[in-house]
PDB file of C-alpha atoms in Angstrom:
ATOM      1  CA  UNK A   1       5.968  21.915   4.808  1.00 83.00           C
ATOM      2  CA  UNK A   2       5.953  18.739   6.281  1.00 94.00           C
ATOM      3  CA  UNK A   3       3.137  16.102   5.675  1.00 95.00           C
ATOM      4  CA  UNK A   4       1.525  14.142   8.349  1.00 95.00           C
ATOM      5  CA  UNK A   5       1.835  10.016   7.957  1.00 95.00           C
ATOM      6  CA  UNK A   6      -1.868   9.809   6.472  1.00 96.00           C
ATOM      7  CA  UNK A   7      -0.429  12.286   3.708  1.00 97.00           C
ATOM      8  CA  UNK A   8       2.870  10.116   2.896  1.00 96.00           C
ATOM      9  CA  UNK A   9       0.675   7.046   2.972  1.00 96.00           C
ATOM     10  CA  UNK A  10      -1.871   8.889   0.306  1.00 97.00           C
ATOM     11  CA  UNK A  11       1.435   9.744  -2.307  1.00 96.00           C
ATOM     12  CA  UNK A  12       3.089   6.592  -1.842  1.00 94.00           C
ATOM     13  CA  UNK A  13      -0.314   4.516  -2.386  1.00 94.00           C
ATOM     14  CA  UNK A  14      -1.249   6.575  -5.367  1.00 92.00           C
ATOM     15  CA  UNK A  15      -4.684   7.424  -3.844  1.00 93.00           C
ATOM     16  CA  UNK A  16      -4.816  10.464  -5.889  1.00 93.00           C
ATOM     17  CA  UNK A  17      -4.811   8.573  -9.149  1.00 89.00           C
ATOM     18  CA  UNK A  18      -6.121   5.478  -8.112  1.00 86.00           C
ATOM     19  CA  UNK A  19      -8.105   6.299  -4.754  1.00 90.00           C
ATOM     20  CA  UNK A  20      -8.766   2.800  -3.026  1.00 90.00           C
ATOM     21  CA  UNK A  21      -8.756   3.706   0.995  1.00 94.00           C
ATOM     22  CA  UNK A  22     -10.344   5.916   2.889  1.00 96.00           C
ATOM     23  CA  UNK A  23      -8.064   8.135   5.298  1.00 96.00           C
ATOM     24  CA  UNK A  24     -10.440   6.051   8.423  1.00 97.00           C
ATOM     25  CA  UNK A  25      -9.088   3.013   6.563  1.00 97.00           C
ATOM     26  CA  UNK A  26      -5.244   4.420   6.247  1.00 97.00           C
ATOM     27  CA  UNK A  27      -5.623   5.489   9.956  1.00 97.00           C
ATOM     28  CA  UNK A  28      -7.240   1.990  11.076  1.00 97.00           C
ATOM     29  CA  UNK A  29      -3.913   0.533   9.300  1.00 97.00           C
ATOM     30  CA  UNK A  30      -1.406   3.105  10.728  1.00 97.00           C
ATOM     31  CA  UNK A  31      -2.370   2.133  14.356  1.00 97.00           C
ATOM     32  CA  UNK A  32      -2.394  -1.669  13.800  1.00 96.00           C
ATOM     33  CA  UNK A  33       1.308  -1.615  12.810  1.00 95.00           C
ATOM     34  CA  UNK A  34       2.012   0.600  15.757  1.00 96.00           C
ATOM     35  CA  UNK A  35       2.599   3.801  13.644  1.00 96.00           C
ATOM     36  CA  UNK A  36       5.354   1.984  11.686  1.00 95.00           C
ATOM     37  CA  UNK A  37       4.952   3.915   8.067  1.00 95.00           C
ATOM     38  CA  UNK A  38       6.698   1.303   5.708  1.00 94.00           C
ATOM     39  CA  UNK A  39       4.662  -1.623   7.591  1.00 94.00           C
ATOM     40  CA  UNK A  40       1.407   0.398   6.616  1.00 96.00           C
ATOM     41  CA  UNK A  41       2.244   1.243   3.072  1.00 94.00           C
ATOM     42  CA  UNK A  42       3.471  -2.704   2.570  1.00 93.00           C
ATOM     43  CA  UNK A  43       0.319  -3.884   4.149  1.00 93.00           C
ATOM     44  CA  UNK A  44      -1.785  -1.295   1.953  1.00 93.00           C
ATOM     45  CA  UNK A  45       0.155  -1.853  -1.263  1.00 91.00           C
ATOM     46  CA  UNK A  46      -0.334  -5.465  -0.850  1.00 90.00           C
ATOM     47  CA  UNK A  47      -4.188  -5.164  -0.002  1.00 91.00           C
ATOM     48  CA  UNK A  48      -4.382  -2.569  -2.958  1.00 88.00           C
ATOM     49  CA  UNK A  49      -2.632  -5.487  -5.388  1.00 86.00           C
ATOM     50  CA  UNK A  50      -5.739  -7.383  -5.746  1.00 79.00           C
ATOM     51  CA  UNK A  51      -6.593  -8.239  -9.434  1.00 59.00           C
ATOM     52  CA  UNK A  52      -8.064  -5.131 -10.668  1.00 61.00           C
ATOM     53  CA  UNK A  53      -9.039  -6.402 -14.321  1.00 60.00           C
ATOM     54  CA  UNK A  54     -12.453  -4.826 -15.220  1.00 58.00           C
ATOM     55  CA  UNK A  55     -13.872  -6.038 -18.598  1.00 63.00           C
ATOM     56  CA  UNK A  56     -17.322  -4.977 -19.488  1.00 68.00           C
ATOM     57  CA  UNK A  57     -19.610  -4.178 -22.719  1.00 72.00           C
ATOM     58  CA  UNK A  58     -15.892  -3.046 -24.996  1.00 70.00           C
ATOM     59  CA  UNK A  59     -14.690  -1.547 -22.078  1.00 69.00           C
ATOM     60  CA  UNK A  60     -11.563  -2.764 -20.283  1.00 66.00           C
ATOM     61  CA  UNK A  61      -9.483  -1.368 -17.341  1.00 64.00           C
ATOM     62  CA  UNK A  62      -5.798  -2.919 -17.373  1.00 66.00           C
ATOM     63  CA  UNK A  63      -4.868  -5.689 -14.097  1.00 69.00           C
ATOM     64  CA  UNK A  64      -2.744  -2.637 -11.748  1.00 73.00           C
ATOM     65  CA  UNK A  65      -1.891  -5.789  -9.354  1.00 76.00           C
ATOM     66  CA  UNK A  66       1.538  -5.939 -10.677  1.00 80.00           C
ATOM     67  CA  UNK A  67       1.888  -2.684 -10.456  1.00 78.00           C
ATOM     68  CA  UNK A  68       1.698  -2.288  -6.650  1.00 79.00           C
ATOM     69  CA  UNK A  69       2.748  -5.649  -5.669  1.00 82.00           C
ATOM     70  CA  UNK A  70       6.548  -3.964  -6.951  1.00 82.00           C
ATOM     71  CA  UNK A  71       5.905  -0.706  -5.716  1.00 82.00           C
ATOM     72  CA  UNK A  72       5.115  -2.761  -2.178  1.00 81.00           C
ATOM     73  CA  UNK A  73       8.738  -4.669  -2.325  1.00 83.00           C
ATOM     74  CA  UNK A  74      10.600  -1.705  -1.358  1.00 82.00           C
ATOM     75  CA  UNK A  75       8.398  -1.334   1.628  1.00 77.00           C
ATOM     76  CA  UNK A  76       8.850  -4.988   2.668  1.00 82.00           C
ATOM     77  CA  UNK A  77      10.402  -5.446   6.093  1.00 77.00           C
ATOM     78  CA  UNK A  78      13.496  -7.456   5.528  1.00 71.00           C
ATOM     79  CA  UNK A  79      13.103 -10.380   8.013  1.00 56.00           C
ATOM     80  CA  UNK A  80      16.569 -12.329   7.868  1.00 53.00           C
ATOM     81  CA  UNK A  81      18.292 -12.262  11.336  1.00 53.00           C
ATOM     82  CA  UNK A  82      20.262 -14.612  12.782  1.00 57.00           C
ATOM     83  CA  UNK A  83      17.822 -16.767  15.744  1.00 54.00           C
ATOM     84  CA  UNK A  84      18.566 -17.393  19.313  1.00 57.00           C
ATOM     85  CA  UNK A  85      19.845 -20.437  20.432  1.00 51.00           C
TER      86      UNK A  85
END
Protein backbone atom coordinates (compact mmCIF):
# COMPACT_ATOMS: atom_id res chain seq x y z
CA UNK A 1 0.00 0.00 0.00
CA UNK A 2 1.47 3.07 -0.81
CA UNK A 3 0.69 6.40 1.08
CA UNK A 4 -0.01 9.61 -0.59
CA UNK A 5 2.55 12.72 0.42
CA UNK A 6 -0.13 14.21 2.97
CA UNK A 7 0.16 10.63 4.68
CA UNK A 8 4.19 10.57 4.82
CA UNK A 9 4.04 14.16 5.96
CA UNK A 10 1.38 13.05 8.90
CA UNK A 11 4.07 9.94 10.19
CA UNK A 12 7.06 11.88 9.81
CA UNK A 13 5.48 15.05 11.72
CA UNK A 14 4.09 12.88 14.43
CA UNK A 15 0.55 14.31 13.90
CA UNK A 16 -0.88 11.24 15.32
CA UNK A 17 0.69 11.77 18.70
CA UNK A 18 1.13 15.26 18.68
CA UNK A 19 -1.50 16.59 16.00
CA UNK A 20 -0.43 20.31 15.20
CA UNK A 21 -1.58 20.82 11.27
CA UNK A 22 -4.40 20.36 9.59
CA UNK A 23 -4.13 18.19 6.25
CA UNK A 24 -5.46 22.01 4.42
CA UNK A 25 -2.39 23.28 6.28
CA UNK A 26 0.06 20.18 5.16
CA UNK A 27 -1.45 20.64 1.62
CA UNK A 28 -1.06 24.63 1.68
CA UNK A 29 2.76 23.68 2.59
CA UNK A 30 3.19 20.81 0.03
CA UNK A 31 2.33 23.20 -2.90
CA UNK A 32 4.47 26.16 -1.70
CA UNK A 33 7.65 24.03 -1.91
CA UNK A 34 6.54 22.79 -5.27
CA UNK A 35 5.63 19.22 -4.04
CA UNK A 36 9.20 18.78 -2.73
CA UNK A 37 8.42 16.26 0.44
CA UNK A 38 11.67 16.84 2.58
CA UNK A 39 11.27 20.80 1.95
CA UNK A 40 7.66 20.40 3.50
CA UNK A 41 8.47 18.20 6.41
CA UNK A 42 11.71 20.69 7.21
CA UNK A 43 9.50 23.67 6.90
CA UNK A 44 6.72 21.87 9.14
CA UNK A 45 9.15 20.40 11.65
CA UNK A 46 10.65 23.72 12.06
CA UNK A 47 7.17 25.59 12.38
CA UNK A 48 6.09 22.63 14.75
CA UNK A 49 9.51 23.43 17.01
CA UNK A 50 8.05 26.37 18.62
CA UNK A 51 8.42 26.33 22.49
CA UNK A 52 5.72 24.10 23.54
CA UNK A 53 6.22 24.48 27.48
CA UNK A 54 2.70 24.54 29.08
CA UNK A 55 2.75 25.17 32.89
CA UNK A 56 -0.52 25.68 34.59
CA UNK A 57 -2.31 25.11 38.17
CA UNK A 58 0.51 21.69 38.97
CA UNK A 59 0.20 20.79 35.60
CA UNK A 60 3.14 20.85 33.19
CA UNK A 61 3.61 19.62 29.55
CA UNK A 62 7.49 19.11 28.73
CA UNK A 63 9.22 21.96 25.87
CA UNK A 64 8.92 19.17 22.49
CA UNK A 65 10.94 22.09 20.55
CA UNK A 66 14.06 20.15 20.77
CA UNK A 67 12.54 17.38 19.88
CA UNK A 68 11.54 18.34 16.30
CA UNK A 69 14.08 20.89 15.66
CA UNK A 70 16.50 17.29 15.41
CA UNK A 71 13.99 15.31 13.87
CA UNK A 72 13.88 18.47 11.16
CA UNK A 73 17.92 18.25 10.53
CA UNK A 74 17.68 15.23 8.54
CA UNK A 75 15.17 16.91 6.35
CA UNK A 76 17.36 20.02 5.88
CA UNK A 77 18.32 20.71 2.28
CA UNK A 78 22.05 20.70 2.23
CA UNK A 79 22.91 24.06 0.54
CA UNK A 80 26.85 23.95 -0.04
CA UNK A 81 27.66 24.15 -3.82
CA UNK A 82 30.32 25.58 -5.36
CA UNK A 83 28.99 29.44 -7.01
CA UNK A 84 29.36 30.71 -10.46
CA UNK A 85 31.88 32.94 -11.36
Amino acid sequence: MELSAIDRLKIVLREEDCPFFTDDELVFYLDENGGDFNQTAYQCLILKSESTSLVMSGLEVGDTSKYFRRIAQRYRTNNSRVLGE
